[in-house]
Coordinates of C-alpha atoms in Angstrom, one line a residue:
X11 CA 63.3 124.7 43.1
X12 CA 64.4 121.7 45.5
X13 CA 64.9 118.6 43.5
X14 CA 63.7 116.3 46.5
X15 CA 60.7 114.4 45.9
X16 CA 60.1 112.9 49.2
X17 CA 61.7 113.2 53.2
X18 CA 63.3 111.0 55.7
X19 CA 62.9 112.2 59.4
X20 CA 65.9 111.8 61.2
X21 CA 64.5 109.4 64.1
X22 CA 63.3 107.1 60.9
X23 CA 66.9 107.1 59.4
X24 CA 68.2 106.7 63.2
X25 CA 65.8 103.5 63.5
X26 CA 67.3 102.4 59.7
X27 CA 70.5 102.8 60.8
X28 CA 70.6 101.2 63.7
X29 CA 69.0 97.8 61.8
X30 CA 72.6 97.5 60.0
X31 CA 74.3 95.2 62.6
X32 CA 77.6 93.7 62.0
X33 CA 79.7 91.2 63.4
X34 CA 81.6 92.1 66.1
X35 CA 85.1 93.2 65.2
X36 CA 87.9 90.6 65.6
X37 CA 91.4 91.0 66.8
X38 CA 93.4 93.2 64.7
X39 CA 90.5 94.4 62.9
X40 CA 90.2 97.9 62.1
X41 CA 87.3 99.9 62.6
X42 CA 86.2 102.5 59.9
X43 CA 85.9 106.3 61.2
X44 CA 82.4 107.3 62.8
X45 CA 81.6 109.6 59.7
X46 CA 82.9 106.5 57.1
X47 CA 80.6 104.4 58.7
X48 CA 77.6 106.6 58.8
X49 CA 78.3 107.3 55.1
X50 CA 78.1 103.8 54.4
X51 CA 75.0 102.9 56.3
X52 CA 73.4 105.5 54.4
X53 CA 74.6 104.6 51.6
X54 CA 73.1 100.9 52.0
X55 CA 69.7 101.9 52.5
X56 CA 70.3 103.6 49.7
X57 CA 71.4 100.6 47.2
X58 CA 68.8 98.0 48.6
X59 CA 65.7 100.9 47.8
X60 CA 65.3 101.4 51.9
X61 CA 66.0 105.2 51.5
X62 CA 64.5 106.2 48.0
X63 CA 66.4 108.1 45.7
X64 CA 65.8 112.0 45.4
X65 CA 64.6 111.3 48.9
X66 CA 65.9 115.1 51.4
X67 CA 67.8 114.1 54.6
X68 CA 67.8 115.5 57.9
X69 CA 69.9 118.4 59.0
X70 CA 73.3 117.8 60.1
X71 CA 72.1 118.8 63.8
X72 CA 68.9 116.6 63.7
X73 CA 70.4 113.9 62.9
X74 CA 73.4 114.0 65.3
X75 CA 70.6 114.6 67.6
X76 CA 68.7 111.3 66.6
X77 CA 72.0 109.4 66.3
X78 CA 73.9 110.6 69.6
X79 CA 77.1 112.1 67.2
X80 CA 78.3 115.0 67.5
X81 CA 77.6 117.4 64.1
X82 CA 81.1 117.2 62.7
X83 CA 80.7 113.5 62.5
X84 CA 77.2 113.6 60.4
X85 CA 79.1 116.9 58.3
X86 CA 81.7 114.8 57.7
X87 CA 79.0 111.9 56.3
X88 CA 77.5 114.0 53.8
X89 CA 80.6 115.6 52.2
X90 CA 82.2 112.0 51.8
X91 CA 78.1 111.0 50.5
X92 CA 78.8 114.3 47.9
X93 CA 81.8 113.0 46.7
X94 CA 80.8 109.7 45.7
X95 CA 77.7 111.0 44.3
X96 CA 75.0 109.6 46.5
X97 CA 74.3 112.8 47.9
X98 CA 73.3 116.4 46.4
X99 CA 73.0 119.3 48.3
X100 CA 71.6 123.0 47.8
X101 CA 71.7 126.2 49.8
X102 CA 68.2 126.8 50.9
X103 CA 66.8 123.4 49.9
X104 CA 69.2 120.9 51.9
X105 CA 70.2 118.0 50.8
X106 CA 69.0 114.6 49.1
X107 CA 70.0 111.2 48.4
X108 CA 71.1 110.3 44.3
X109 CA 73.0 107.8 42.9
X110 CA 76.6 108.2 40.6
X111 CA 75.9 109.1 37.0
X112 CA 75.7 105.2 34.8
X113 CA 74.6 103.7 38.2
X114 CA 70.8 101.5 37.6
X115 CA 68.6 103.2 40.4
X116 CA 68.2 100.8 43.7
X117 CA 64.8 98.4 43.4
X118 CA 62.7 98.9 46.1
X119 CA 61.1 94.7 44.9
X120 CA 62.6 92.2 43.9
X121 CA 62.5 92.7 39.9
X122 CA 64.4 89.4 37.6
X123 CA 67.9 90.3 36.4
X124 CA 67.4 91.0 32.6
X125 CA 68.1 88.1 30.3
X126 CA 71.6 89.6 29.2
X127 CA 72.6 89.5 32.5
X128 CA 72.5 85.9 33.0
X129 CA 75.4 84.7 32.0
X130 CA 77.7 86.3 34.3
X131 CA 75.3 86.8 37.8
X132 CA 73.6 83.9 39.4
X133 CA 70.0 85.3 40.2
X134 CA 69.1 84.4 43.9
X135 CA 66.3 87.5 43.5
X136 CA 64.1 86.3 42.0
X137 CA 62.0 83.0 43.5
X138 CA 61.1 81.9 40.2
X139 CA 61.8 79.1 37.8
X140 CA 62.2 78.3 34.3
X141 CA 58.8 77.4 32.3
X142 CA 57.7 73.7 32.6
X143 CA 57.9 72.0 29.0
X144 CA 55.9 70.7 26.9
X145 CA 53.0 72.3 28.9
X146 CA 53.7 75.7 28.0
X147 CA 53.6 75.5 24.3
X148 CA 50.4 73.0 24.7
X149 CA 48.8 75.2 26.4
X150 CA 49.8 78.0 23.9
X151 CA 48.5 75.6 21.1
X152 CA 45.4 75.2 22.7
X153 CA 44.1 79.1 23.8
X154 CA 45.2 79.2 20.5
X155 CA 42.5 77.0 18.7
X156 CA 39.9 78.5 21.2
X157 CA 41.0 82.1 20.3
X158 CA 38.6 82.9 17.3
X159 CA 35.5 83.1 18.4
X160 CA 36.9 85.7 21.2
X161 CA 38.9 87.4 18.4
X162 CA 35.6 88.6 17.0
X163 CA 34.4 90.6 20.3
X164 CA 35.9 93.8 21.9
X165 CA 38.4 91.0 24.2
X166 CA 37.9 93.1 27.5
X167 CA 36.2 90.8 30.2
X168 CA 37.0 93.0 33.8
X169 CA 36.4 89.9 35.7
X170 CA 37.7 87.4 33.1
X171 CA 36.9 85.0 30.9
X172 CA 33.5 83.0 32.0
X173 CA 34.9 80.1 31.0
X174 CA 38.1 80.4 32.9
X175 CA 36.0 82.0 36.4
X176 CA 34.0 78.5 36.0
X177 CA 37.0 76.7 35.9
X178 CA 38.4 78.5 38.7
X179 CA 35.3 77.8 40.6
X180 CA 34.7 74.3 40.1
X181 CA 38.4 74.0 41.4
X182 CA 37.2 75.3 44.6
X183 CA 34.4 73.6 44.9
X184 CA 36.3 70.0 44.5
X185 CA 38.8 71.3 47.0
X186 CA 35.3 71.3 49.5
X187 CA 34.0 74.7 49.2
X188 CA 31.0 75.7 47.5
X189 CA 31.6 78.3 45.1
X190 CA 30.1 80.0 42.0
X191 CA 31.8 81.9 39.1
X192 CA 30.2 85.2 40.9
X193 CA 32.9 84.6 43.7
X194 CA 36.0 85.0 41.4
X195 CA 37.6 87.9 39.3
X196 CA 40.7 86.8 37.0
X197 CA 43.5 89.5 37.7
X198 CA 47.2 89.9 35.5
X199 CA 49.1 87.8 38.7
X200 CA 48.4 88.1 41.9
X201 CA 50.3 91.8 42.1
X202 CA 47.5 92.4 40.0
X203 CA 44.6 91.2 42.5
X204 CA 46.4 92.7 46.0
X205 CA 46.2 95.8 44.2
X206 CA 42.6 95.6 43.3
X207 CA 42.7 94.5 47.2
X208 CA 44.5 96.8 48.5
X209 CA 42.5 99.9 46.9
X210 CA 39.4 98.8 47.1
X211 CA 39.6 97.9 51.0
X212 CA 43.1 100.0 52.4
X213 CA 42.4 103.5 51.5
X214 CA 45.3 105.7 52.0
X215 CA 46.1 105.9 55.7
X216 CA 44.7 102.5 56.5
X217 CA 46.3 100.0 58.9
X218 CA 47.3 97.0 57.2
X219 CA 48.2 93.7 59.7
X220 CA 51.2 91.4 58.0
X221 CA 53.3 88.7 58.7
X222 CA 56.7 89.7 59.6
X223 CA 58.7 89.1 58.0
X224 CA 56.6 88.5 54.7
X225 CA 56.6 88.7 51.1
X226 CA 58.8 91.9 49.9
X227 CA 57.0 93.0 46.2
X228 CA 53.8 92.9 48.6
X229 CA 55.0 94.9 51.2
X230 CA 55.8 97.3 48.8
X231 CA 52.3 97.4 47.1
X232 CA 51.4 98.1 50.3
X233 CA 53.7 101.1 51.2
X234 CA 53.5 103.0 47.7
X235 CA 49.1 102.5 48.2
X236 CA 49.5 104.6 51.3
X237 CA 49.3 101.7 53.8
X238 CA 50.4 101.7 57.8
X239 CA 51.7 98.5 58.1
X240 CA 51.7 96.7 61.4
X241 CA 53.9 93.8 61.3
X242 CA 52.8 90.5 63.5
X243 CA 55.6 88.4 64.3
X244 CA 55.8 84.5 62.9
X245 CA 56.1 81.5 65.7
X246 CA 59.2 80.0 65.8
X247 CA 60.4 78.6 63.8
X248 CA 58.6 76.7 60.7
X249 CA 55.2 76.1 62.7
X250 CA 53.1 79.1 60.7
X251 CA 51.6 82.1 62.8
X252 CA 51.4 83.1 66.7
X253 CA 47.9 83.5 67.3
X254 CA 48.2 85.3 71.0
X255 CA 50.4 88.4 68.5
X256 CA 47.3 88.2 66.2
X257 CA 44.4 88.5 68.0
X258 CA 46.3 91.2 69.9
X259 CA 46.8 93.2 66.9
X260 CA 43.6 92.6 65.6
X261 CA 42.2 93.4 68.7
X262 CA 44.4 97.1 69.3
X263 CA 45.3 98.1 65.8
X264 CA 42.1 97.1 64.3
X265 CA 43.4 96.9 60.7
X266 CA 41.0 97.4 57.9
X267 CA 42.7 94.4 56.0
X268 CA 45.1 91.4 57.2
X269 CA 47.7 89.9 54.4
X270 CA 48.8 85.8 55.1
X271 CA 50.6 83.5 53.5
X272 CA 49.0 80.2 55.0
X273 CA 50.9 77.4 52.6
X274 CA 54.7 77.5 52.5
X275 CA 55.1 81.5 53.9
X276 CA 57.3 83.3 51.7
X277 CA 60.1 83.8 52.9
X278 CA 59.9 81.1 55.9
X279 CA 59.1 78.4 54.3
X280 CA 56.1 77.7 57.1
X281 CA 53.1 75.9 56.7
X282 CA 49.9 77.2 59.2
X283 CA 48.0 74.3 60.4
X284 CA 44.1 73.8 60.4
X285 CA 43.7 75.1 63.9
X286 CA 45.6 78.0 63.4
X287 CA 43.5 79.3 60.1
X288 CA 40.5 78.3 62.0
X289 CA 41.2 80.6 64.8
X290 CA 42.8 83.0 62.8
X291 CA 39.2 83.5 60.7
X292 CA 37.6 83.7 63.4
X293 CA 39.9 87.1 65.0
X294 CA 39.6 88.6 61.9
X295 CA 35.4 88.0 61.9
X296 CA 35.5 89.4 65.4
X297 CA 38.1 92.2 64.6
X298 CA 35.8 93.6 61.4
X299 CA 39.3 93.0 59.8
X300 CA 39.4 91.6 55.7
X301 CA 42.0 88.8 55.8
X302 CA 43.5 88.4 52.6
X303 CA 44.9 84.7 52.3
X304 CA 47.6 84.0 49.4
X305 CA 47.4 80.9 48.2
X306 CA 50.1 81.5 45.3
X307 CA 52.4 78.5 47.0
X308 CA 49.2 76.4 47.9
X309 CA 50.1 73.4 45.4
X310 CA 54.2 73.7 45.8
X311 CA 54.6 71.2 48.5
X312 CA 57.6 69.2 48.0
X313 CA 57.6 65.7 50.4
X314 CA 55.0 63.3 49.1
X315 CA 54.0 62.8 53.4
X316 CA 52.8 66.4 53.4
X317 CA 48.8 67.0 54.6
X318 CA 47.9 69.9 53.4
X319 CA 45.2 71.6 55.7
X320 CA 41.9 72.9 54.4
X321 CA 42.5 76.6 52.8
X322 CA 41.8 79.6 54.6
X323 CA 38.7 80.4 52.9
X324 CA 37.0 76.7 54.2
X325 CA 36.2 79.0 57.1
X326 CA 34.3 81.2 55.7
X327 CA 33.1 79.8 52.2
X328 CA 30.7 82.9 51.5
X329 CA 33.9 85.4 51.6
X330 CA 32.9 87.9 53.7
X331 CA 35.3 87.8 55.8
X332 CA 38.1 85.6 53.8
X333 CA 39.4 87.3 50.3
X334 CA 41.5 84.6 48.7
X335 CA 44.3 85.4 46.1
X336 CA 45.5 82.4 44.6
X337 CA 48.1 82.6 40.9
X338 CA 50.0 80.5 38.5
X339 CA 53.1 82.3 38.3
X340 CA 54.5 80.3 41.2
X341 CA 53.4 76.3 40.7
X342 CA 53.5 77.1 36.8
X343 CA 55.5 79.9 35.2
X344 CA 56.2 83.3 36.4
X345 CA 55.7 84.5 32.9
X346 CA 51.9 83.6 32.9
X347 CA 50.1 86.3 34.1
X348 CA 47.2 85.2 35.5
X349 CA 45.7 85.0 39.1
X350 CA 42.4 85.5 40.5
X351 CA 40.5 86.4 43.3
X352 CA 37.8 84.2 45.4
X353 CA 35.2 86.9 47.7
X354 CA 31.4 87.5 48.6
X355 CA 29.9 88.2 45.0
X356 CA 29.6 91.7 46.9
X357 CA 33.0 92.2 46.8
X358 CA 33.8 90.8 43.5
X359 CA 31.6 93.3 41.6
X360 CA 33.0 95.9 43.7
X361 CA 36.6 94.8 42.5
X362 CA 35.2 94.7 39.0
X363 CA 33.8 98.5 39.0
X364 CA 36.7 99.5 40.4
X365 CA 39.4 98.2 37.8
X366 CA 37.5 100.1 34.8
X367 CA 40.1 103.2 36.1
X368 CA 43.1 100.2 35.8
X369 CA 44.0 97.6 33.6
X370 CA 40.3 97.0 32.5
X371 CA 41.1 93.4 32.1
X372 CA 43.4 90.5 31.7
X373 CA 45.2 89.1 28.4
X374 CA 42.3 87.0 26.7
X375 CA 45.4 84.5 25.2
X376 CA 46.4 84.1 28.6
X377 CA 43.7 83.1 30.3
X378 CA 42.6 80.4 27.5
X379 CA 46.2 78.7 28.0
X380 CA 45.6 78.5 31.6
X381 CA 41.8 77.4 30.9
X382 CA 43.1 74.9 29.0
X383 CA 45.2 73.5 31.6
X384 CA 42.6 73.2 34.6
X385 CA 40.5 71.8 31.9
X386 CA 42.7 68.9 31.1
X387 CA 45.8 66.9 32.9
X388 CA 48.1 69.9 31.7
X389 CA 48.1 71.3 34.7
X390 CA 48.6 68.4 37.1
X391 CA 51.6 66.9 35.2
X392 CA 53.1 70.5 35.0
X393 CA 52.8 71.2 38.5
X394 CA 54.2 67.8 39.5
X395 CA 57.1 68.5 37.0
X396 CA 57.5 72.0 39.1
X397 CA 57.7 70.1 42.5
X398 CA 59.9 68.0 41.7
X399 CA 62.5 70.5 40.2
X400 CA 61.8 72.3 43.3
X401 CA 62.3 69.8 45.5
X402 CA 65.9 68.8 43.7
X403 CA 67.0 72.6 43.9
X404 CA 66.2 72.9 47.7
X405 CA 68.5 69.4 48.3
X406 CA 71.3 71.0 46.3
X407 CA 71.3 74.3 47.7
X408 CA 70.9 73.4 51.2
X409 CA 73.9 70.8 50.5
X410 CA 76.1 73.4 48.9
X411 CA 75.0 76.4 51.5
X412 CA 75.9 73.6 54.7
X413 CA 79.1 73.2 53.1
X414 CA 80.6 76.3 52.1
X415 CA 78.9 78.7 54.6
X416 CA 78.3 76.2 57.8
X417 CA 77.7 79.5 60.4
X418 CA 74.5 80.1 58.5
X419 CA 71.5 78.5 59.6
X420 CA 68.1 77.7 58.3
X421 CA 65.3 74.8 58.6
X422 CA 64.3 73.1 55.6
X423 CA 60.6 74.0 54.4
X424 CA 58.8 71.0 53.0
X425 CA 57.3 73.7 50.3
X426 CA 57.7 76.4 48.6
X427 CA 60.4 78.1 47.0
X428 CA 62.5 80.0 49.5
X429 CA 65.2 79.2 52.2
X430 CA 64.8 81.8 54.8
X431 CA 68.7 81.8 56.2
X432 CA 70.2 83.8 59.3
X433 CA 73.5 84.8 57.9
X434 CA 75.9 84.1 60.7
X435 CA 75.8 87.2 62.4
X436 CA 76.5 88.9 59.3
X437 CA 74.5 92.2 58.3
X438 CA 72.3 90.9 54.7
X439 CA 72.5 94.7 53.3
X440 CA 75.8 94.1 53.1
X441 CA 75.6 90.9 52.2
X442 CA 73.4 91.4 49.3
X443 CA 75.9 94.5 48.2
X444 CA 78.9 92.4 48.4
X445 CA 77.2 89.7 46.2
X446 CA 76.5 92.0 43.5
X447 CA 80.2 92.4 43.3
X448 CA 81.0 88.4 43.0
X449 CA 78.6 87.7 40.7
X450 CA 75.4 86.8 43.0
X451 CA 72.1 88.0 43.7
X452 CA 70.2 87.4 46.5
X453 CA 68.2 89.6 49.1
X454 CA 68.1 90.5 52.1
X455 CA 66.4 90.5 54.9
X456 CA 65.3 93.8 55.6
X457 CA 63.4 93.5 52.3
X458 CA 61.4 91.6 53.8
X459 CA 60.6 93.3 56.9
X460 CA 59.3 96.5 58.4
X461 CA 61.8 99.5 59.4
X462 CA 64.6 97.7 58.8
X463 CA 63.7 94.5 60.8
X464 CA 65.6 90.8 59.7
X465 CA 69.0 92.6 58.4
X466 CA 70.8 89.5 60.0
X467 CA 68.8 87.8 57.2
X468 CA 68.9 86.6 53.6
X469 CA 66.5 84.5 51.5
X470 CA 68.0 82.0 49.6
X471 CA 65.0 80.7 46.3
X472 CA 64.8 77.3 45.1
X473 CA 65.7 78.8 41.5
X474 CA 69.2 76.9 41.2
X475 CA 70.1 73.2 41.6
X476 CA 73.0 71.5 40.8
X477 CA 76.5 73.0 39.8
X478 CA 75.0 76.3 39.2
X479 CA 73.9 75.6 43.2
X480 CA 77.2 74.9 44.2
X481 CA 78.4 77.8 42.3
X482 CA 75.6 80.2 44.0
X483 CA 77.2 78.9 47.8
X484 CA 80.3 79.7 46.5
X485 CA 79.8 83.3 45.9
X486 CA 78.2 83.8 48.9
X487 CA 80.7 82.6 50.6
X488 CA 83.2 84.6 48.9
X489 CA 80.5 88.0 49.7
X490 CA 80.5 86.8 53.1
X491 CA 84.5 87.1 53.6
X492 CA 84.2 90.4 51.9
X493 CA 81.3 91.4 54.6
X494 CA 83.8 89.9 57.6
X495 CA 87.4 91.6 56.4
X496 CA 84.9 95.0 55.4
X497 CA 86.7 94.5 52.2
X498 CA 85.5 96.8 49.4
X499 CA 87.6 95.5 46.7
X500 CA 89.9 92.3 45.9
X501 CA 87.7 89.6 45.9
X502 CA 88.6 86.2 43.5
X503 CA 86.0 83.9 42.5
X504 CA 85.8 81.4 39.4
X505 CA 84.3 83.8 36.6
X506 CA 84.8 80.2 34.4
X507 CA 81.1 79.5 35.3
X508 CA 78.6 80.8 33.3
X509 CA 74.9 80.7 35.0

């Protein structure tokens, strides 16, 4: 029986491959063999969750075919793959990718470190940060006292809390659109409410129109639902989206649903401006298309000079054609699980029926700590707490990164979490392997893109500030001399630091 659970064709591992640039070798510099570096290109895609585990590789003919090498070359790949254990092979039933026995298997998101793991790796991962006190254990306090009465029914509520979908409401209402506690579902995050998205409107096979690059854990929703994405290139630099790309693709791919992030784009940092949603809405009408806007960085913005445009949705307030997805995970605390959905009431109760088969419904606790936030000035002083620890992390990192790694460059966002950084030529696979090595996280670009796409990237979160900042750079630096010399081993950092 062939222990393969899935295929890679050989033109898609040809098109993965040939992602994985390099800089150019210097003087003196010695180049691997062919067949070492073919094993180690495969062998990335295999650490950063690219190439799945127990996933069966081409033959050694198709893909010297796909790759222009001759056979003895790819031959030559797989045995060294064999003997380091990230390649199994069977008579009959070919051969697949694995990883070495007390190896974790790759992520294919962008999962937190664990806990223990803290002290000795600087997390760049995850673009998360610490809870805001004393608002998390008021808010605790308070869903507590307003637990009892809810303690005494059966606690499942598919579309949440009334209480809280009010809330949520009247928040959008005050914002300037009209809405009513029909128009919103409470979901556990907003993973939680693109799934409910996703499966409800992107069927299996459907064509789904993102940003590109865009946000990674999403993207990956998407592929493991079945999705086709179709990636839409961002404008240049931080100035949001290129609306002649989008109504193209609107216009040729016809994609049942299109995902944005309008307010501080993770990974870029950009902020889309009130023409550009307007016209945006208005492909997506024309198009048939659902556009699915995520506000989860909406209140992150970090200069007190910013204007924040009118959201998405303020172009079509009966959400029929707008789907909004907005969280507190980012402007609060990753740890609260709650997020929501604003739609036609249509859409909602279709969201509803269809999450009996799921999670049936969202942590009643929860949602009374975040209800009791909207409902007072909890969550305002909170938030503003979390911008201005975000804003002191970005100004420390962006020092530190300028200092020790001045080849990389980047534009400062004025929101959001992330630094979106072109890594000086540098490949971020490797990058993001070498880091693991030297005691830093962070990942790259590909990640973040489709078919390989950005691997001269890395995103860089506002999760760090200060020494442990400085620290961070340093590391990077250090994986970025190990990417240069294509060092494997050797490399001295201070382990004096703990994170």
């Amino acid at each position: 029986m062939a222990q393969w659970t899935s295929a890679v064709g050989a033109a898609q591992l040809a098109r993965l491959l040939s992602s994985q640039q390099d800089r150019p070798a210097g003087p003196g510099t010695r180049r691997p063999p062919a067949y070492r570096a073919l094993a180690d290109g495969i062998r990335l895609l295999v650490f950063e969750g690219r190439v799945p585990v127990a996933a069966r590789l081409p033959a050694e003919r198709e893909l010297a075919l796909a790759l222009s090498v001759s056979r003895t070359t790819v031959a030559a790949a797989y045995e060294a793959l064999r003997s380091e254990g990230f390649l199994e092979s069977r008579r009959g039933a070919g051969s697949w990718t694995a990883v070495p026995a007390g190896n974790p298997l790759p992520a294919r998101g962008l999962e937190p470190l664990p806990p223990e793991a803290l002290g000795s790796v600087i997390d760049l991962g995850c673009a998360a940060l610490p809870a805001p006190e004393p608002w998390l254990t008021r808010a605790v306090q308070g869903a507590l006292e307003e637990l009892p009465p809810y303690a005494h029914t059966h606690g499942d509520y598919p579309a949440g809390l009334p209480a809280l979908r009010a809330m949520i409401a009247d928040r959008y209402t005050a914002r300037g659109i009209p809405t009513m506690p029909e128009q919103i579902m409470v979901t556990t995050g907003a993973m939680g409410a693109m799934d409910a998205i996703c499966h409800l409107f992107g069927g299996r096979g459907e064509r789904i129109a993102v940003e590109s690059p865009s946000y990674a854990n999403i993207l990956q929703l998407m592929r493991e639902a079945g999705a086709r994405l179709v990636p839409v290139a961002m404008a240049e630099g931080l100035t949001g989206w290129d609306l002649d790309r989008w109504r193209q693709v609107l216009r040729e791919a016809a994609p049942r649903i299109a995902y944005v992030v309008a307010d501080f784009h993770n990974p870029t940092g950009a902020l889309a401006d009130e023409d550009q949603r307007r016209r945006l809405v208005d492909a997506a009408r024309s198009a048939g298309t659902v556009l699915v806007a995520d506000e989860t960085m909406t209140e992150l913005w970090l200069e007190p000079d910013v204007e924040m445009p009118p959201p998405v949705c303020a172009f079509d307030p009966a959400g029929s054609t707008v789907v909004t997805v907005g969280s507190a995970s980012k402007a609060f605390w990753a740890g609260m699980r709650i997020g929501w959905v604003r739609a036609s009431p249509e859409a909602i109760r279709s969201l509803v029926a269809a999450r009996a088969y799921a999670d049936l419904g969202t942590p009643v606790l929860e949602q009374l700590a975040v209800n009791w936030l909207f409902g007072t000035d909890g969550w305002e002083q909170a938030v503003q707490v979390r911008r201005a620890q975000a804003r002191e992390n970005r100004d420390a990192l962006v020092v530190a990164v300028r200092r020790e790694l001045p080849g990389w460059e980047f534009e400062v966002p004025r929101g959001g979490l992330t630094l979106w950084v072109r890594a000086g030529g540098l490949s971020g696979s490797r990058l993001a392997e070498a880091g693991e090595r030297v005691g830093v996280r962070v990942p790259s670009g590909p990640r973040f893109g489709v078919d390989g796409a950005f691997e001269g990237y890395v995103r860089l979160p506002f999760t760090v500030g200060g020494a442990v900042a400085e620290e961070a750079a340093v590391r990077l630096a250090a994986a970025a001399r190990v990417v240069e010399s294509g060092g494997t081993t050797g490399v001295e950092v201070s382990r004096a630091f703990v994170a």
